[in-house]
Tab-separated table of C-alpha atoms in Angstrom:
chain	number	residue	atom	x	y	z
A	874	MET	CA	266.347	129.790	-28.460
A	875	SER	CA	263.915	132.352	-29.893
A	876	GLN	CA	263.389	135.013	-27.270
A	877	GLN	CA	260.173	136.973	-27.254
A	878	LEU	CA	260.912	140.126	-29.253
A	879	GLN	CA	260.024	143.291	-27.358
A	880	ASN	CA	260.042	145.286	-30.619
A	881	ASP	CA	258.864	143.258	-33.604
A	882	LEU	CA	257.640	146.206	-35.710
A	883	LEU	CA	259.939	145.300	-38.606
A	884	LEU	CA	258.788	141.678	-38.773
A	885	ARG	CA	255.118	142.589	-38.453
A	886	THR	CA	255.462	145.169	-41.215
A	887	LEU	CA	257.184	142.620	-43.471
A	888	ARG	CA	254.314	140.205	-42.825
A	889	GLY	CA	251.815	142.909	-43.835
A	890	GLU	CA	250.281	143.302	-40.380
A	891	GLN	CA	248.924	146.605	-39.091
A	892	THR	CA	251.405	148.456	-36.891
A	893	GLU	CA	251.130	151.457	-34.598
A	894	ARG	CA	253.975	153.211	-36.460
A	895	THR	CA	256.464	152.764	-39.295
A	896	PRO	CA	259.645	150.847	-38.342
A	897	VAL	CA	263.023	152.346	-39.224
A	898	TRP	CA	266.619	151.186	-39.699
A	899	MET	CA	269.444	152.369	-41.961
A	900	MET	CA	271.658	150.504	-44.373
A	901	ARG	CA	275.286	150.706	-43.160
A	902	GLN	CA	273.978	151.797	-39.740
A	903	ALA	CA	276.826	149.892	-38.078
A	904	GLY	CA	279.772	151.799	-39.444
A	905	ARG	CA	282.055	154.727	-39.990
A	906	TYR	CA	279.727	157.621	-39.082
A	907	LEU	CA	279.759	156.361	-35.467
A	908	PRO	CA	282.765	157.530	-33.381
A	909	GLU	CA	282.443	154.314	-31.323
A	910	TYR	CA	282.979	152.293	-34.509
A	911	ARG	CA	285.962	154.420	-35.536
A	912	VAL	CA	287.659	153.576	-32.226
A	913	LEU	CA	287.492	149.863	-33.100
A	914	ARG	CA	288.587	150.565	-36.682
A	915	GLU	CA	291.806	152.120	-35.357
A	916	LYS	CA	292.597	148.942	-33.429
A	917	TYR	CA	291.503	146.099	-35.721
A	918	GLY	CA	291.638	145.352	-39.461
A	919	PHE	CA	288.387	145.033	-41.399
A	920	PHE	CA	288.265	141.246	-41.651
A	921	GLU	CA	289.432	140.980	-38.051
A	922	ARG	CA	286.313	142.967	-37.111
A	923	CYS	CA	284.128	140.667	-39.228
A	924	GLN	CA	285.741	137.425	-38.096
A	925	THR	CA	285.863	138.111	-34.354
A	926	PRO	CA	282.338	137.396	-33.055
A	927	GLU	CA	282.759	139.682	-30.019
A	928	LEU	CA	283.744	142.638	-32.234
A	929	ALA	CA	281.064	141.953	-34.866
A	930	CYS	CA	278.540	141.743	-32.025
A	931	GLU	CA	279.610	145.022	-30.429
A	932	ILE	CA	279.536	146.841	-33.798
A	933	THR	CA	276.143	145.358	-34.775
A	934	ILE	CA	274.541	146.582	-31.543
A	935	GLN	CA	276.131	150.084	-31.496
A	936	PRO	CA	273.415	151.743	-33.651
A	937	VAL	CA	270.625	150.145	-31.599
A	938	ASP	CA	272.093	151.778	-28.490
A	939	ILE	CA	273.234	155.059	-30.025
A	940	VAL	CA	270.685	155.886	-32.741
A	941	GLY	CA	267.684	153.843	-31.584
A	942	VAL	CA	266.872	151.904	-34.769
A	943	ASP	CA	264.133	149.245	-34.791
A	944	ALA	CA	266.416	146.463	-36.040
A	945	ALA	CA	270.057	145.398	-35.894
A	946	ILE	CA	271.801	144.287	-39.086
A	947	LEU	CA	274.737	141.909	-38.837
A	948	PHE	CA	278.107	143.626	-39.182
A	949	SER	CA	279.836	141.756	-42.001
A	950	ASP	CA	280.517	142.222	-45.704
A	951	ILE	CA	279.068	140.768	-48.895
A	952	LEU	CA	282.611	139.771	-49.954
A	953	VAL	CA	282.980	137.122	-47.244
A	954	VAL	CA	281.223	134.814	-49.744
A	955	PRO	CA	283.789	135.147	-52.587
A	956	GLN	CA	286.439	134.775	-49.884
A	957	ALA	CA	284.846	131.525	-48.690
A	958	MET	CA	284.641	130.372	-52.327
A	959	GLY	CA	288.436	130.571	-52.625
A	960	LEU	CA	289.238	134.066	-53.905
A	961	GLU	CA	291.531	136.398	-52.023
A	962	VAL	CA	289.769	139.579	-50.918
A	963	GLN	CA	291.579	142.613	-49.562
A	964	LEU	CA	289.689	145.537	-48.099
A	965	ILE	CA	291.868	148.602	-48.264
A	966	GLU	CA	290.808	151.587	-46.126
A	967	GLN	CA	289.765	154.588	-48.259
A	968	LYS	CA	290.183	152.487	-51.424
A	969	GLY	CA	287.592	149.749	-51.162
A	970	PRO	CA	287.738	146.062	-52.064
A	971	VAL	CA	290.472	144.499	-54.169
A	972	LEU	CA	290.436	140.899	-55.438
A	973	PRO	CA	293.988	140.478	-56.780
A	974	ASP	CA	293.259	137.286	-58.761
A	975	PRO	CA	289.843	137.773	-60.372
A	976	VAL	CA	287.995	135.256	-62.550
A	977	LYS	CA	288.587	135.855	-66.263
A	978	THR	CA	288.798	132.377	-67.821
A	979	ALA	CA	287.606	128.796	-67.444
A	980	ALA	CA	290.954	127.971	-65.784
A	981	ASP	CA	290.305	130.698	-63.203
A	982	LEU	CA	286.942	129.168	-62.429
A	983	ASN	CA	288.736	125.996	-61.300
A	984	ARG	CA	290.052	127.986	-58.326
A	985	VAL	CA	286.493	128.733	-57.210
A	986	ARG	CA	284.461	126.207	-55.247
A	987	VAL	CA	281.138	125.861	-53.480
A	988	PRO	CA	282.496	125.577	-49.932
A	989	ASP	CA	281.109	123.976	-46.808
A	990	VAL	CA	279.814	127.157	-45.172
A	991	GLN	CA	280.067	125.616	-41.703
A	992	GLU	CA	283.790	125.295	-42.311
A	993	THR	CA	284.481	128.623	-44.004
A	994	LEU	CA	281.907	131.014	-42.508
A	995	GLN	CA	281.358	129.639	-39.018
A	996	TYR	CA	282.555	132.966	-37.541
A	997	VAL	CA	279.438	134.642	-38.995
A	998	PHE	CA	277.090	132.139	-37.374
A	999	ASP	CA	278.958	132.431	-34.066
A	1000	ALA	CA	278.565	136.220	-34.272
A	1001	ILE	CA	274.821	135.894	-34.947
A	1002	LYS	CA	274.340	133.632	-31.903
A	1003	LEU	CA	276.251	136.082	-29.740
A	1004	ILE	CA	274.330	139.105	-31.100
A	1005	LYS	CA	270.976	137.405	-30.457
A	1006	GLN	CA	272.072	136.627	-26.924
A	1007	GLU	CA	273.257	140.216	-26.291
A	1008	LEU	CA	270.217	141.835	-27.916
A	1009	ASN	CA	268.068	139.704	-25.649
A	1010	GLY	CA	264.945	140.309	-27.738
A	1011	ARG	CA	265.224	144.119	-27.889
A	1012	VAL	CA	264.942	144.268	-31.705
A	1013	PRO	CA	265.096	141.742	-34.563
A	1014	LEU	CA	268.387	140.863	-36.263
A	1015	ILE	CA	268.718	141.169	-40.043
A	1016	GLY	CA	271.127	138.785	-41.764
A	1017	PHE	CA	272.277	139.435	-45.314
A	1018	ALA	CA	274.259	138.463	-48.381
A	1019	GLY	CA	275.145	139.988	-51.719
A	1020	ALA	CA	273.129	138.996	-54.788
A	1021	PRO	CA	274.982	136.664	-57.195
A	1022	TRP	CA	275.304	139.276	-59.969
A	1023	THR	CA	276.739	141.872	-57.559
A	1024	LEU	CA	279.253	139.316	-56.230
A	1025	LEU	CA	280.195	138.311	-59.787
A	1026	CYS	CA	280.946	141.996	-60.467
A	1027	TYR	CA	283.697	141.993	-57.842
A	1028	MET	CA	284.891	138.441	-58.582
A	1029	VAL	CA	285.440	139.291	-62.264
A	1030	GLN	CA	286.326	143.003	-62.190
A	1031	GLY	CA	288.613	142.521	-59.179
A	1032	LYS	CA	287.735	145.912	-57.694
A	1033	GLY	CA	284.948	148.443	-57.335
A	1034	SER	CA	283.666	150.300	-60.381
A	1035	LYS	CA	280.853	152.657	-61.339
A	1036	THR	CA	279.971	150.646	-64.476
A	1037	PHE	CA	281.509	147.141	-64.103
A	1038	ASP	CA	282.150	146.916	-67.856
A	1039	GLU	CA	284.526	143.955	-67.466
A	1040	ALA	CA	281.959	142.018	-65.450
A	1041	LYS	CA	279.307	142.718	-68.097
A	1042	ALA	CA	281.698	141.772	-70.917
A	1043	PHE	CA	282.412	138.494	-69.113
A	1044	CYS	CA	278.667	137.697	-69.034
A	1045	TYR	CA	278.145	138.694	-72.689
A	1046	THR	CA	281.253	137.033	-74.182
A	1047	GLN	CA	281.461	133.927	-71.953
A	1048	PRO	CA	277.815	133.359	-70.986
A	1049	GLU	CA	278.263	129.676	-70.154
A	1050	LEU	CA	281.103	130.421	-67.765
A	1051	ALA	CA	279.186	133.343	-66.251
A	1052	HIS	CA	276.120	131.222	-65.563
A	1053	ARG	CA	278.245	128.461	-64.032
A	1054	LEU	CA	279.804	131.026	-61.685
A	1055	LEU	CA	276.425	132.641	-60.891
A	1056	GLN	CA	274.970	129.237	-59.999
A	1057	MET	CA	277.957	128.434	-57.749
A	1058	ILE	CA	277.518	131.771	-55.969
A	1059	THR	CA	273.779	131.072	-55.645
A	1060	ASP	CA	274.317	127.600	-54.156
A	1061	THR	CA	276.864	128.980	-51.672
A	1062	THR	CA	274.588	131.888	-50.739
A	1063	ILE	CA	271.566	129.653	-50.111
A	1064	ALA	CA	273.589	127.478	-47.719
A	1065	TYR	CA	275.101	130.575	-46.100
A	1066	LEU	CA	271.757	132.302	-45.512
A	1067	LYS	CA	270.048	129.137	-44.281
A	1068	ALA	CA	272.836	128.823	-41.709
A	1069	GLN	CA	272.366	132.504	-40.726
A	1070	VAL	CA	268.685	131.764	-40.097
A	1071	ALA	CA	269.541	128.609	-38.135
A	1072	ALA	CA	271.899	130.726	-35.985
A	1073	GLY	CA	269.063	133.169	-35.221
A	1074	ALA	CA	268.690	135.783	-37.997
A	1075	ASP	CA	265.054	136.976	-37.975
A	1076	THR	CA	264.950	138.228	-41.557
A	1077	ILE	CA	267.349	138.324	-44.520
A	1078	GLN	CA	268.227	141.094	-46.966
A	1079	ILE	CA	269.759	140.371	-50.376
A	1080	PHE	CA	271.877	143.296	-51.609
A	1081	ASP	CA	272.019	143.657	-55.380
A	1082	SER	CA	273.986	146.889	-55.343
A	1083	TRP	CA	274.715	146.757	-59.078
A	1084	GLY	CA	271.376	145.373	-60.349
A	1085	GLY	CA	270.561	148.761	-61.849
A	1086	LEU	CA	273.497	148.504	-64.283
A	1087	LEU	CA	271.639	145.869	-66.321
A	1088	SER	CA	268.859	146.288	-68.867
A	1089	PRO	CA	265.492	144.807	-67.798
A	1090	HIS	CA	266.108	141.767	-70.025
A	1091	ASP	CA	269.620	141.190	-68.693
A	1092	PHE	CA	268.536	141.837	-65.105
A	1093	GLU	CA	266.157	138.881	-65.414
A	1094	ALA	CA	268.731	136.611	-67.077
A	1095	ILE	CA	271.835	137.509	-65.071
A	1096	SER	CA	270.480	138.615	-61.708
A	1097	LEU	CA	266.838	137.986	-60.886
A	1098	GLN	CA	266.683	134.327	-61.899
A	1099	TYR	CA	269.347	133.661	-59.246
A	1100	ILE	CA	267.842	135.941	-56.583
A	1101	ARG	CA	264.560	134.076	-57.162
A	1102	GLN	CA	266.226	130.780	-56.199
A	1103	ILE	CA	267.551	132.327	-52.966
A	1104	VAL	CA	264.168	133.796	-52.000
A	1105	ALA	CA	262.426	130.488	-52.791
A	1106	ALA	CA	264.864	128.632	-50.518
A	1107	LEU	CA	264.285	130.998	-47.587
A	1108	LYS	CA	260.814	132.504	-47.800
A	1109	ASP	CA	259.070	129.781	-45.802
A	1110	GLU	CA	261.604	130.180	-42.968
A	1111	VAL	CA	261.949	133.971	-42.658
A	1112	PRO	CA	260.783	137.109	-44.470
A	1113	THR	CA	263.263	138.162	-47.153
A	1114	ILE	CA	263.981	141.644	-48.497
A	1115	ILE	CA	265.472	142.298	-51.939
A	1116	PHE	CA	267.375	145.533	-52.382
A	1117	ALA	CA	268.344	145.894	-56.042
A	1118	LYS	CA	269.720	149.423	-56.246
A	1119	GLY	CA	268.439	151.227	-59.335
A	1120	ALA	CA	266.516	148.206	-60.652
A	1121	TRP	CA	263.103	149.758	-59.956
A	1122	PHE	CA	262.015	148.688	-63.467
A	1123	ALA	CA	261.754	145.121	-62.123
A	1124	LEU	CA	259.650	145.843	-59.016
A	1125	GLU	CA	256.721	143.839	-60.368
A	1126	GLU	CA	258.931	140.811	-61.117
A	1127	MET	CA	260.731	141.108	-57.770
A	1128	ALA	CA	257.389	141.231	-55.938
A	1129	ALA	CA	256.436	137.984	-57.685
A	1130	THR	CA	259.420	136.131	-56.153
A	1131	GLY	CA	257.663	135.828	-52.804
A	1132	ALA	CA	260.006	138.307	-51.106
A	1133	ALA	CA	258.322	140.050	-48.164
A	1134	GLY	CA	260.059	143.381	-48.787
A	1135	LEU	CA	261.565	145.357	-51.668
A	1136	GLY	CA	264.084	148.135	-51.089
A	1137	ILE	CA	263.919	151.193	-53.335
A	1138	ASP	CA	266.157	154.224	-53.739
A	1139	TRP	CA	265.270	157.919	-53.941
A	1140	CYS	CA	265.082	157.936	-57.769
A	1141	ILE	CA	261.537	156.511	-57.846
A	1142	LYS	CA	258.403	158.018	-56.318
A	1143	PRO	CA	256.876	155.817	-53.603
A	1144	GLN	CA	253.475	155.984	-55.352
A	1145	LEU	CA	254.944	154.592	-58.590
A	1146	ALA	CA	256.877	151.914	-56.705
A	1147	ARG	CA	253.669	150.831	-54.980
A	1148	GLN	CA	251.778	150.780	-58.273
A	1149	MET	CA	254.460	148.530	-59.835
A	1150	ALA	CA	255.030	146.277	-56.824
A	1151	GLY	CA	251.354	145.789	-55.926
A	1152	SER	CA	249.867	145.709	-52.449
A	1153	ASN	CA	251.168	142.316	-51.231
A	1154	VAL	CA	254.739	143.359	-50.530
A	1155	THR	CA	256.369	145.796	-48.098
A	1156	LEU	CA	258.406	148.660	-49.555
A	1157	GLN	CA	261.595	149.804	-47.834
A	1158	GLY	CA	263.358	153.127	-48.314
A	1159	ASN	CA	263.948	155.615	-49.747
A	1160	PHE	CA	265.590	158.683	-48.147
A	1161	ASP	CA	268.660	159.978	-49.991
A	1162	PRO	CA	271.587	159.403	-47.576
A	1163	ALA	CA	273.274	162.632	-48.720
A	1164	LYS	CA	270.190	164.515	-47.490
A	1165	LEU	CA	271.142	163.600	-43.924
A	1166	LEU	CA	273.664	166.436	-44.242
A	1167	SER	CA	270.741	168.903	-44.408
A	1168	PRO	CA	269.847	170.936	-41.296
A	1169	ILE	CA	267.878	168.834	-38.794
A	1170	PRO	CA	264.549	170.717	-39.315
A	1171	VAL	CA	264.827	169.946	-43.056
A	1172	ILE	CA	265.486	166.252	-42.323
A	1173	GLN	CA	262.400	166.153	-40.061
A	1174	LYS	CA	260.202	167.817	-42.675
A	1175	GLU	CA	261.410	165.580	-45.515
A	1176	VAL	CA	260.997	162.423	-43.421
A	1177	ARG	CA	257.362	163.376	-42.777
A	1178	GLU	CA	256.846	163.941	-46.503
A	1179	MET	CA	258.443	160.563	-47.284
A	1180	LEU	CA	256.228	158.743	-44.765
A	1181	GLN	CA	253.088	160.430	-46.144
A	1182	ALA	CA	254.070	159.397	-49.667
A	1183	PHE	CA	254.433	155.727	-48.666
A	1184	GLY	CA	251.322	155.667	-46.498
A	1185	PRO	CA	250.635	153.910	-43.207
A	1186	GLN	CA	251.033	150.223	-44.039
A	1187	ARG	CA	253.668	147.961	-45.555
A	1188	HIS	CA	256.500	150.471	-45.375
A	1189	VAL	CA	259.864	150.211	-43.607
A	1190	ALA	CA	261.601	153.593	-43.389
A	1191	ASN	CA	265.208	153.405	-44.519
A	1192	LEU	CA	267.722	155.177	-46.688
A	1193	GLY	CA	267.882	154.516	-50.419
A	1194	HIS	CA	271.492	153.347	-50.009
A	1195	GLY	CA	274.055	153.108	-47.204
A	1196	ILE	CA	274.587	155.990	-44.758
A	1197	LEU	CA	277.652	158.084	-45.637
A	1198	PRO	CA	280.673	158.163	-43.299
A	1199	ASN	CA	280.487	161.969	-42.895
A	1200	ILE	CA	276.913	162.114	-41.533
A	1201	PRO	CA	276.807	163.643	-38.026
A	1202	VAL	CA	275.387	161.174	-35.498
A	1203	ASP	CA	272.762	163.665	-34.319
A	1204	HIS	CA	271.490	163.922	-37.918
A	1205	ALA	CA	271.186	160.128	-38.156
A	1206	ARG	CA	269.344	160.165	-34.831
A	1207	ALA	CA	267.083	162.978	-36.065
A	1208	PHE	CA	266.126	160.809	-39.065
A	1209	VAL	CA	265.298	157.828	-36.839
A	1210	ASP	CA	263.429	159.941	-34.279
A	1211	ALA	CA	261.399	161.719	-36.965
A	1212	VAL	CA	260.128	158.333	-38.165
A	1213	LYS	CA	259.444	157.082	-34.637
A	1214	GLU	CA	257.503	160.205	-33.668
A	1215	PHE	CA	255.343	160.344	-36.790
A	1216	ARG	CA	251.741	159.144	-36.600
A	1217	PHE	CA	249.266	158.986	-39.452
A	1218	ALA	CA	245.948	160.733	-38.905
A	1219	ALA	CA	243.231	158.233	-37.942
A	1220	GLN	CA	241.874	156.593	-41.058
């Protein structure tokens, strides 16, 4: 089943091997900034796009064809897991996710289950098999899931938020309930990601979008102890990447999980991130997505500065968060090309 990869830069970089150049991909690279994606969005609802393997496959591969990234990332959503666990999830265009019946009490928790992922999420694994077939070894495929704390945020708050105060209050006032839910999410996610790998995912990223909302102590107790279980379950099968947005204070602890890569945002200097994370892990990031609106010569210059700051080894060029819907495609391509064209002076 495993085809020979023609471009395995990402995987080699995650393993800490020397590479001829820095690999590059972008979070949210399969999405709304691409006119080809917007055509499909007009025709099909969000979950229809996720749950139809042919559509998920086409969308996943679009940025490989159009922008030239060094990896494909599965087109899906972190909220397919709460959905599989029994909660209704609506994704409303322009408004974001809504979970109309969130978890607030012990009685609510009875509606949530650890599902058989083969039963509830088979469409994801079918999509992965199809994508691997269509990619035919051109680039690796990244699978992913949301971190348990980030999923709890939506499952309890019921919608997006900048601060997730209700989700935090739930953890602080009903800690036993919160930890039961976090463990259920963790168990589901481990089974889900193992099945993604079995279907052909070459590497896995764990998105902890709201990790940075917690204090270092709470990040360990509410988020990292669960992420650690997921990494431990997968790290002997595939390289794993943890992206905990804003949780740079825990880089040292995240590096100790055995993850191959750590994503960072633009709010920390690469040199400091490296100092905290140590030399045995690959760093990924950290271009500010809003900066892709700058004139192309500015993007090229700032990409070169970013690459110099990270240095030649153990770095995957990426954004520090998802690409914005209003980024012109030629600016996204300029970012990718600037990374691909850059070479470090001979050491």
